PDB file of C-alpha atoms and ligand atoms in Angstrom:
ATOM      1  CA  MET A   1     123.912-179.680 155.706  1.00  0.00           C
ATOM      2  CA  SER A   2     125.859-176.513 155.069  1.00  0.00           C
ATOM      3  CA  LYS A   3     124.236-173.604 153.352  1.00  0.00           C
ATOM      4  CA  ILE A   4     124.090-173.898 149.575  1.00  0.00           C
ATOM      5  CA  ILE A   5     125.701-170.861 147.997  1.00  0.00           C
ATOM      6  CA  ARG A   6     125.892-171.923 144.382  1.00  0.00           C
ATOM      7  CA  ASP A   7     123.331-172.577 141.650  1.00  0.00           C
ATOM      8  CA  GLY A   8     125.064-174.474 138.864  1.00  0.00           C
ATOM      9  CA  HIS A   9     122.211-174.781 136.400  1.00  0.00           C
ATOM     10  CA  MET A  10     120.288-171.758 135.126  1.00  0.00           C
ATOM     11  CA  HIS A  11     118.789-170.877 131.764  1.00  0.00           C
ATOM     12  CA  SER A  12     118.051-167.446 130.323  1.00  0.00           C
ATOM     13  CA  HIS A  13     115.858-165.418 127.992  1.00  0.00           C
ATOM     14  CA  TYR A  14     117.708-167.056 125.088  1.00  0.00           C
ATOM     15  CA  CYS A  15     115.985-170.356 125.830  1.00  0.00           C
ATOM     16  CA  PRO A  16     113.118-170.925 123.373  1.00  0.00           C
ATOM     17  CA  HIS A  17     111.087-172.858 125.966  1.00  0.00           C
ATOM     18  CA  GLY A  18     111.945-170.477 128.796  1.00  0.00           C
ATOM     19  CA  THR A  19     110.663-167.079 129.875  1.00  0.00           C
ATOM     20  CA  LYS A  20     111.717-163.620 128.761  1.00  0.00           C
ATOM     21  CA  ASP A  21     113.254-162.786 132.153  1.00  0.00           C
ATOM     22  CA  GLU A  22     116.479-160.866 131.577  1.00  0.00           C
ATOM     23  CA  PHE A  23     119.796-161.847 133.121  1.00  0.00           C
ATOM     24  CA  TYR A  24     119.588-159.205 135.842  1.00  0.00           C
ATOM     25  CA  LYS A  25     116.343-160.734 137.136  1.00  0.00           C
ATOM     26  CA  TYR A  26     118.001-164.128 137.613  1.00  0.00           C
ATOM     27  CA  ILE A  27     120.947-162.445 139.298  1.00  0.00           C
ATOM     28  CA  ASP A  28     118.766-160.357 141.603  1.00  0.00           C
ATOM     29  CA  LYS A  29     117.000-163.512 142.703  1.00  0.00           C
ATOM     30  CA  ALA A  30     120.341-165.255 143.283  1.00  0.00           C
ATOM     31  CA  LEU A  31     121.537-162.357 145.452  1.00  0.00           C
ATOM     32  CA  GLU A  32     118.236-162.326 147.309  1.00  0.00           C
ATOM     33  CA  ASN A  33     118.761-166.025 148.098  1.00  0.00           C
ATOM     34  CA  GLY A  34     122.279-165.388 149.364  1.00  0.00           C
ATOM     35  CA  LEU A  35     123.995-167.250 146.530  1.00  0.00           C
ATOM     36  CA  GLU A  36     127.628-166.415 145.904  1.00  0.00           C
ATOM     37  CA  GLU A  37     128.208-168.233 142.646  1.00  0.00           C
ATOM     38  CA  ILE A  38     125.954-169.057 139.690  1.00  0.00           C
ATOM     39  CA  THR A  39     126.357-170.606 136.275  1.00  0.00           C
ATOM     40  CA  PHE A  40     124.165-169.763 133.341  1.00  0.00           C
ATOM     41  CA  THR A  41     123.968-173.019 131.407  1.00  0.00           C
ATOM     42  CA  GLU A  42     121.906-172.194 128.348  1.00  0.00           C
ATOM     43  CA  HIS A  43     121.240-175.079 125.981  1.00  0.00           C
ATOM     44  CA  LEU A  44     124.031-175.193 123.423  1.00  0.00           C
ATOM     45  CA  ALA A  45     122.790-175.019 119.821  1.00  0.00           C
ATOM     46  CA  LEU A  46     121.867-178.439 118.469  1.00  0.00           C
ATOM     47  CA  PRO A  47     123.060-180.078 115.263  1.00  0.00           C
ATOM     48  CA  GLU A  48     120.471-179.681 112.517  1.00  0.00           C
ATOM     49  CA  GLY A  49     118.152-182.241 111.036  1.00  0.00           C
ATOM     50  CA  PHE A  50     118.357-185.179 113.441  1.00  0.00           C
ATOM     51  CA  ILE A  51     114.800-184.777 114.710  1.00  0.00           C
ATOM     52  CA  ASN A  52     111.853-182.700 113.528  1.00  0.00           C
ATOM     53  CA  LYS A  53     112.431-178.985 113.176  1.00  0.00           C
ATOM     54  CA  LYS A  54     109.855-178.005 115.775  1.00  0.00           C
ATOM     55  CA  ILE A  55     111.614-179.944 118.519  1.00  0.00           C
ATOM     56  CA  ILE A  56     115.024-178.561 117.516  1.00  0.00           C
ATOM     57  CA  GLU A  57     113.725-175.002 117.530  1.00  0.00           C
ATOM     58  CA  GLU A  58     112.000-175.432 120.865  1.00  0.00           C
ATOM     59  CA  SER A  59     114.852-177.247 122.559  1.00  0.00           C
ATOM     60  CA  ALA A  60     117.735-174.841 122.140  1.00  0.00           C
ATOM     61  CA  PRO A  61     118.746-171.443 120.749  1.00  0.00           C
ATOM     62  CA  SER A  62     120.215-171.375 117.241  1.00  0.00           C
ATOM     63  CA  ILE A  63     123.933-170.841 116.662  1.00  0.00           C
ATOM     64  CA  GLU A  64     123.298-167.127 116.014  1.00  0.00           C
ATOM     65  CA  GLU A  65     121.336-166.789 119.240  1.00  0.00           C
ATOM     66  CA  ILE A  66     123.880-168.653 121.333  1.00  0.00           C
ATOM     67  CA  GLU A  67     126.571-166.303 120.012  1.00  0.00           C
ATOM     68  CA  LYS A  68     124.514-163.368 121.286  1.00  0.00           C
ATOM     69  CA  TYR A  69     124.027-165.180 124.581  1.00  0.00           C
ATOM     70  CA  PHE A  70     127.779-165.425 125.111  1.00  0.00           C
ATOM     71  CA  GLU A  71     128.309-161.800 124.143  1.00  0.00           C
ATOM     72  CA  GLU A  72     125.642-160.472 126.484  1.00  0.00           C
ATOM     73  CA  LEU A  73     126.684-162.782 129.320  1.00  0.00           C
ATOM     74  CA  LYS A  74     130.304-161.630 129.107  1.00  0.00           C
ATOM     75  CA  GLU A  75     129.163-158.064 129.726  1.00  0.00           C
ATOM     76  CA  ILE A  76     126.812-159.075 132.530  1.00  0.00           C
ATOM     77  CA  LYS A  77     129.532-161.102 134.239  1.00  0.00           C
ATOM     78  CA  ASN A  78     131.774-158.091 134.248  1.00  0.00           C
ATOM     79  CA  LEU A  79     129.017-155.757 135.403  1.00  0.00           C
ATOM     80  CA  TYR A  80     128.296-157.876 138.481  1.00  0.00           C
ATOM     81  CA  LYS A  81     131.860-158.940 139.243  1.00  0.00           C
ATOM     82  CA  ASP A  82     131.954-157.284 142.649  1.00  0.00           C
ATOM     83  CA  LYS A  83     128.617-158.728 143.731  1.00  0.00           C
ATOM     84  CA  ILE A  84     128.545-162.341 142.598  1.00  0.00           C
ATOM     85  CA  LYS A  85     130.647-164.858 140.718  1.00  0.00           C
ATOM     86  CA  ILE A  86     128.978-165.605 137.409  1.00  0.00           C
ATOM     87  CA  ASN A  87     130.207-168.471 135.268  1.00  0.00           C
ATOM     88  CA  ILE A  88     129.587-168.545 131.547  1.00  0.00           C
ATOM     89  CA  GLY A  89     128.227-171.960 130.732  1.00  0.00           C
ATOM     90  CA  VAL A  90     126.149-174.243 128.588  1.00  0.00           C
ATOM     91  CA  GLU A  91     124.093-177.395 128.868  1.00  0.00           C
ATOM     92  CA  VAL A  92     125.312-179.711 126.139  1.00  0.00           C
ATOM     93  CA  ASP A  93     123.164-182.476 124.694  1.00  0.00           C
ATOM     94  CA  TYR A  94     124.647-185.887 124.216  1.00  0.00           C
ATOM     95  CA  ILE A  95     123.106-187.150 120.992  1.00  0.00           C
ATOM     96  CA  GLU A  96     124.207-190.680 120.223  1.00  0.00           C
ATOM     97  CA  GLY A  97     125.734-190.876 116.763  1.00  0.00           C
ATOM     98  CA  LEU A  98     126.174-187.113 116.419  1.00  0.00           C
ATOM     99  CA  GLU A  99     129.387-186.880 118.396  1.00  0.00           C
ATOM    100  CA  GLU A 100     131.369-185.276 115.574  1.00  0.00           C
ATOM    101  CA  LYS A 101     128.856-182.472 115.061  1.00  0.00           C
ATOM    102  CA  THR A 102     128.666-181.916 118.807  1.00  0.00           C
ATOM    103  CA  ILE A 103     132.453-181.635 119.052  1.00  0.00           C
ATOM    104  CA  GLU A 104     132.422-179.148 116.196  1.00  0.00           C
ATOM    105  CA  ILE A 105     129.916-176.887 117.977  1.00  0.00           C
ATOM    106  CA  LEU A 106     131.661-177.288 121.335  1.00  0.00           C
ATOM    107  CA  ASN A 107     135.055-176.456 119.886  1.00  0.00           C
ATOM    108  CA  ARG A 108     133.668-173.317 118.357  1.00  0.00           C
ATOM    109  CA  PHE A 109     132.741-171.900 121.758  1.00  0.00           C
ATOM    110  CA  GLY A 110     135.053-173.884 124.030  1.00  0.00           C
ATOM    111  CA  ASN A 111     137.278-170.971 124.922  1.00  0.00           C
ATOM    112  CA  ILE A 112     134.375-168.929 126.289  1.00  0.00           C
ATOM    113  CA  ILE A 113     132.858-171.737 128.346  1.00  0.00           C
ATOM    114  CA  GLU A 114     133.820-171.765 132.033  1.00  0.00           C
ATOM    115  CA  ASP A 115     131.460-174.382 133.437  1.00  0.00           C
ATOM    116  CA  SER A 116     129.111-176.793 131.713  1.00  0.00           C
ATOM    117  CA  ILE A 117     126.698-179.687 131.958  1.00  0.00           C
ATOM    118  CA  LEU A 118     126.258-182.743 129.763  1.00  0.00           C
ATOM    119  CA  SER A 119     122.690-184.023 129.523  1.00  0.00           C
ATOM    120  CA  VAL A 120     120.736-186.758 127.831  1.00  0.00           C
ATOM    121  CA  HIS A 121     117.352-185.588 126.523  1.00  0.00           C
ATOM    122  CA  PHE A 122     117.334-187.639 123.312  1.00  0.00           C
ATOM    123  CA  LEU A 123     117.249-191.394 122.876  1.00  0.00           C
ATOM    124  CA  LYS A 124     118.236-193.102 119.659  1.00  0.00           C
ATOM    125  CA  LEU A 125     116.053-196.044 118.656  1.00  0.00           C
ATOM    126  CA  GLU A 126     117.233-197.717 115.498  1.00  0.00           C
ATOM    127  CA  ASP A 127     117.573-194.755 113.135  1.00  0.00           C
ATOM    128  CA  ARG A 128     115.255-192.352 114.872  1.00  0.00           C
ATOM    129  CA  TYR A 129     115.668-189.956 117.755  1.00  0.00           C
ATOM    130  CA  HIS A 130     113.081-189.401 120.464  1.00  0.00           C
ATOM    131  CA  CYS A 131     112.951-186.628 123.017  1.00  0.00           C
ATOM    132  CA  LEU A 132     112.588-188.111 126.480  1.00  0.00           C
ATOM    133  CA  ASP A 133     111.068-185.169 128.334  1.00  0.00           C
ATOM    134  CA  TYR A 134     109.161-183.327 125.611  1.00  0.00           C
ATOM    135  CA  SER A 135     105.660-184.448 126.582  1.00  0.00           C
ATOM    136  CA  ILE A 136     103.823-187.173 128.435  1.00  0.00           C
ATOM    137  CA  GLU A 137     102.190-188.230 125.156  1.00  0.00           C
ATOM    138  CA  ASP A 138     105.590-188.784 123.553  1.00  0.00           C
ATOM    139  CA  PHE A 139     106.717-190.658 126.645  1.00  0.00           C
ATOM    140  CA  LYS A 140     103.712-192.961 126.343  1.00  0.00           C
ATOM    141  CA  GLU A 141     104.552-193.529 122.697  1.00  0.00           C
ATOM    142  CA  LEU A 142     108.118-194.409 123.679  1.00  0.00           C
ATOM    143  CA  ILE A 143     106.883-197.006 126.172  1.00  0.00           C
ATOM    144  CA  GLU A 144     104.799-198.593 123.422  1.00  0.00           C
ATOM    145  CA  LEU A 145     107.629-198.459 120.906  1.00  0.00           C
ATOM    146  CA  LEU A 146     110.103-200.058 123.271  1.00  0.00           C
ATOM    147  CA  GLY A 147     107.630-202.517 124.739  1.00  0.00           C
ATOM    148  CA  GLY A 148     107.709-201.516 128.375  1.00  0.00           C
ATOM    149  CA  ILE A 149     108.630-198.871 130.894  1.00  0.00           C
ATOM    150  CA  ASP A 150     111.632-200.911 132.045  1.00  0.00           C
ATOM    151  CA  LYS A 151     113.016-200.677 128.502  1.00  0.00           C
ATOM    152  CA  ILE A 152     112.985-196.857 128.572  1.00  0.00           C
ATOM    153  CA  TYR A 153     114.962-196.940 131.798  1.00  0.00           C
ATOM    154  CA  ASP A 154     117.418-199.378 130.215  1.00  0.00           C
ATOM    155  CA  LYS A 155     117.764-197.213 127.126  1.00  0.00           C
ATOM    156  CA  TYR A 156     118.146-194.018 129.129  1.00  0.00           C
ATOM    157  CA  PHE A 157     120.836-195.341 131.473  1.00  0.00           C
ATOM    158  CA  GLU A 158     122.675-197.051 128.615  1.00  0.00           C
ATOM    159  CA  THR A 159     122.697-193.740 126.740  1.00  0.00           C
ATOM    160  CA  LEU A 160     123.765-191.904 129.895  1.00  0.00           C
ATOM    161  CA  LEU A 161     126.672-194.328 130.307  1.00  0.00           C
ATOM    162  CA  LYS A 162     127.735-193.714 126.716  1.00  0.00           C
ATOM    163  CA  SER A 163     127.597-189.971 127.288  1.00  0.00           C
ATOM    164  CA  ILE A 164     129.953-190.332 130.248  1.00  0.00           C
ATOM    165  CA  LYS A 165     132.433-192.497 128.356  1.00  0.00           C
ATOM    166  CA  VAL A 166     132.316-190.805 124.957  1.00  0.00           C
ATOM    167  CA  ASP A 167     135.027-188.558 123.588  1.00  0.00           C
ATOM    168  CA  LEU A 168     133.589-185.092 122.969  1.00  0.00           C
ATOM    169  CA  GLY A 169     136.903-183.347 122.681  1.00  0.00           C
ATOM    170  CA  LYS A 170     138.700-181.103 125.111  1.00  0.00           C
ATOM    171  CA  PHE A 171     135.664-179.025 126.004  1.00  0.00           C
ATOM    172  CA  LYS A 172     133.496-181.920 127.091  1.00  0.00           C
ATOM    173  CA  PRO A 173     131.466-180.944 130.187  1.00  0.00           C
ATOM    174  CA  LYS A 174     132.384-182.535 133.501  1.00  0.00           C
ATOM    175  CA  ARG A 175     129.016-182.365 135.200  1.00  0.00           C
ATOM    176  CA  ILE A 176     126.312-184.890 134.333  1.00  0.00           C
ATOM    177  CA  GLY A 177     122.896-183.233 134.069  1.00  0.00           C
ATOM    178  CA  HIS A 178     119.824-184.446 135.991  1.00  0.00           C
ATOM    179  CA  PRO A 179     120.944-188.090 135.813  1.00  0.00           C
ATOM    180  CA  THR A 180     117.546-189.655 136.571  1.00  0.00           C
ATOM    181  CA  LEU A 181     115.570-187.515 134.112  1.00  0.00           C
ATOM    182  CA  VAL A 182     113.899-190.705 132.886  1.00  0.00           C
ATOM    183  CA  ARG A 183     111.738-190.381 136.020  1.00  0.00           C
ATOM    184  CA  ILE A 184     110.196-187.098 134.866  1.00  0.00           C
ATOM    185  CA  PHE A 185     106.764-188.738 134.505  1.00  0.00           C
ATOM    186  CA  ASN A 186     107.107-191.274 137.332  1.00  0.00           C
ATOM    187  CA  LEU A 187     103.895-190.209 139.074  1.00  0.00           C
ATOM    188  CA  GLN A 188     101.959-191.104 135.938  1.00  0.00           C
ATOM    189  CA  TYR A 189     104.152-194.114 135.172  1.00  0.00           C
ATOM    190  CA  PRO A 190     105.406-195.389 138.537  1.00  0.00           C
ATOM    191  CA  PHE A 191     108.319-197.741 138.235  1.00  0.00           C
ATOM    192  CA  GLU A 192     111.158-198.940 140.379  1.00  0.00           C
ATOM    193  CA  TYR A 193     114.175-199.755 138.265  1.00  0.00           C
ATOM    194  CA  LYS A 194     115.789-203.041 139.167  1.00  0.00           C
ATOM    195  CA  ASN A 195     119.009-203.057 137.133  1.00  0.00           C
ATOM    196  CA  LYS A 196     121.249-201.936 139.974  1.00  0.00           C
ATOM    197  CA  LYS A 197     124.287-203.281 138.162  1.00  0.00           C
ATOM    198  CA  LEU A 198     123.867-200.770 135.350  1.00  0.00           C
ATOM    199  CA  LEU A 199     123.307-197.895 137.784  1.00  0.00           C
ATOM    200  CA  ASP A 200     126.430-198.923 139.629  1.00  0.00           C
ATOM    201  CA  GLU A 201     128.365-198.878 136.383  1.00  0.00           C
ATOM    202  CA  VAL A 202     127.049-195.411 135.533  1.00  0.00           C
ATOM    203  CA  VAL A 203     127.947-193.863 138.888  1.00  0.00           C
ATOM    204  CA  LYS A 204     131.338-195.563 138.915  1.00  0.00           C
ATOM    205  CA  ALA A 205     132.042-194.213 135.444  1.00  0.00           C
ATOM    206  CA  ILE A 206     131.234-190.712 136.694  1.00  0.00           C
ATOM    207  CA  LYS A 207     133.489-191.164 139.717  1.00  0.00           C
ATOM    208  CA  ASP A 208     136.367-192.704 137.740  1.00  0.00           C
ATOM    209  CA  ARG A 209     136.550-189.688 135.470  1.00  0.00           C
ATOM    210  CA  GLY A 210     136.319-187.177 138.267  1.00  0.00           C
ATOM    211  CA  TYR A 211     133.022-185.891 136.912  1.00  0.00           C
ATOM    212  CA  GLU A 212     130.290-184.279 138.990  1.00  0.00           C
ATOM    213  CA  ILE A 213     126.535-184.662 139.213  1.00  0.00           C
ATOM    214  CA  ASP A 214     123.992-181.924 138.622  1.00  0.00           C
ATOM    215  CA  TYR A 215     121.800-182.263 141.727  1.00  0.00           C
ATOM    216  CA  ASN A 216     118.772-180.912 139.974  1.00  0.00           C
ATOM    217  CA  THR A 217     115.702-179.675 141.844  1.00  0.00           C
ATOM    218  CA  ALA A 218     113.533-179.036 138.768  1.00  0.00           C
ATOM    219  CA  GLY A 219     111.756-182.386 139.111  1.00  0.00           C
ATOM    220  CA  LEU A 220     110.136-181.161 142.322  1.00  0.00           C
ATOM    221  CA  ARG A 221     108.289-178.549 140.279  1.00  0.00           C
ATOM    222  CA  LYS A 222     107.265-180.920 137.504  1.00  0.00           C
ATOM    223  CA  HIS A 223     103.667-182.020 137.768  1.00  0.00           C
ATOM    224  CA  TYR A 224     104.331-185.707 137.103  1.00  0.00           C
ATOM    225  CA  CYS A 225     107.679-185.979 138.862  1.00  0.00           C
ATOM    226  CA  GLY A 226     107.817-184.631 142.414  1.00  0.00           C
ATOM    227  CA  GLU A 227     111.391-185.645 143.127  1.00  0.00           C
ATOM    228  CA  VAL A 228     114.953-184.423 142.746  1.00  0.00           C
ATOM    229  CA  TYR A 229     117.297-185.850 140.081  1.00  0.00           C
ATOM    230  CA  PRO A 230     119.075-188.022 141.088  1.00  0.00           C
ATOM    231  CA  SER A 231     116.868-189.783 143.603  1.00  0.00           C
ATOM    232  CA  GLY A 232     116.544-193.272 145.062  1.00  0.00           C
ATOM    233  CA  TYR A 233     119.250-195.843 144.482  1.00  0.00           C
ATOM    234  CA  PHE A 234     121.156-193.612 142.057  1.00  0.00           C
ATOM    235  CA  PHE A 235     121.452-190.955 144.742  1.00  0.00           C
ATOM    236  CA  GLU A 236     122.581-193.544 147.299  1.00  0.00           C
ATOM    237  CA  LEU A 237     125.312-194.652 144.917  1.00  0.00           C
ATOM    238  CA  ALA A 238     126.429-191.085 144.343  1.00  0.00           C
ATOM    239  CA  GLU A 239     126.805-190.680 148.095  1.00  0.00           C
ATOM    240  CA  LYS A 240     128.503-194.050 148.456  1.00  0.00           C
ATOM    241  CA  TYR A 241     131.115-193.214 145.825  1.00  0.00           C
ATOM    242  CA  LYS A 242     131.408-189.651 147.116  1.00  0.00           C
ATOM    243  CA  VAL A 243     130.683-188.084 143.758  1.00  0.00           C
ATOM    244  CA  LYS A 244     130.614-184.330 143.953  1.00  0.00           C
ATOM    245  CA  MET A 245     127.070-183.013 143.534  1.00  0.00           C
ATOM    246  CA  VAL A 246     126.371-179.437 142.502  1.00  0.00           C
ATOM    247  CA  TYR A 247     122.941-178.002 143.163  1.00  0.00           C
ATOM    248  CA  GLY A 248     121.116-176.824 140.066  1.00  0.00           C
ATOM    249  CA  SER A 249     117.689-175.237 139.905  1.00  0.00           C
ATOM    250  CA  ASP A 250     117.434-175.665 136.132  1.00  0.00           C
ATOM    251  CA  SER A 251     115.500-172.405 136.301  1.00  0.00           C
ATOM    252  CA  HIS A 252     113.918-171.152 133.114  1.00  0.00           C
ATOM    253  CA  THR A 253     112.411-168.248 135.028  1.00  0.00           C
ATOM    254  CA  ALA A 254     114.063-165.888 137.526  1.00  0.00           C
ATOM    255  CA  SER A 255     111.766-166.838 140.405  1.00  0.00           C
ATOM    256  CA  ASP A 256     113.091-170.434 140.320  1.00  0.00           C
ATOM    257  CA  VAL A 257     116.742-169.530 140.952  1.00  0.00           C
ATOM    258  CA  GLY A 258     118.022-171.419 143.999  1.00  0.00           C
ATOM    259  CA  ARG A 259     114.609-172.985 144.481  1.00  0.00           C
ATOM    260  CA  ASP A 260     114.287-175.971 146.851  1.00  0.00           C
ATOM    261  CA  PHE A 261     117.971-175.841 147.819  1.00  0.00           C
TER     262      PHE A 261
HETATM  263 ZN1   ZN B 301     115.535-176.028 128.996  1.00  0.00          ZN
HETATM  264 ZN1   ZN B 302     118.263-180.554 130.784  1.00  0.00          ZN
END
């Protein structure tokens, strides 16, 4: 495989669940690893009130903070322009049922965004939202609520498919984030998903739209995961359909930039 020179998924000190490492630390690490292009994809601010306040505040910066993020990143991009290509980006949450609010937030910043990722972290069950990767305790609760591990996989991939097909306006991201995130706790809850038809539909939908996949190495560092997203059959399909995959470290700390590439 040719040398990987781009990290397409990095967070920053604006992330409430990240570290305080400043932009220059991430960039220094990228240069040290021989990367030539990076995208900071901070979590875009979330709509208010759809899930408890604590989760909202921990998941993403507020609107005010994300404004500062863009401002600071614009300066940093310019400062390093002769050394490395820096893209200004975001990781956008697909939240089923909140498409209008998401479009509103995206449209507000669309003109600044150069590269972005669309991710599913939240699942909607009846009228309530649940965060998929918040904690292993919550994951266990989800299994019980849905009545089986296979049902979480179903729900996740159904939601992922919706995210790919949904209209999120002209600034909708074109790269699908960590598309097997549902396996984040697979070492604790081992499971081999059998609905290959649904996976096929998901990957085809990505291909048909000319979207890309975030080939995300963060799972390797997660205690209960130990694998890249996507892995297994999903990954085979991505190769089969020749979907473009962009490496992403999903780093929330400078030392993880370009890790496991
Ligand atoms: Zn994050
Ligand atoms: Zn994510």
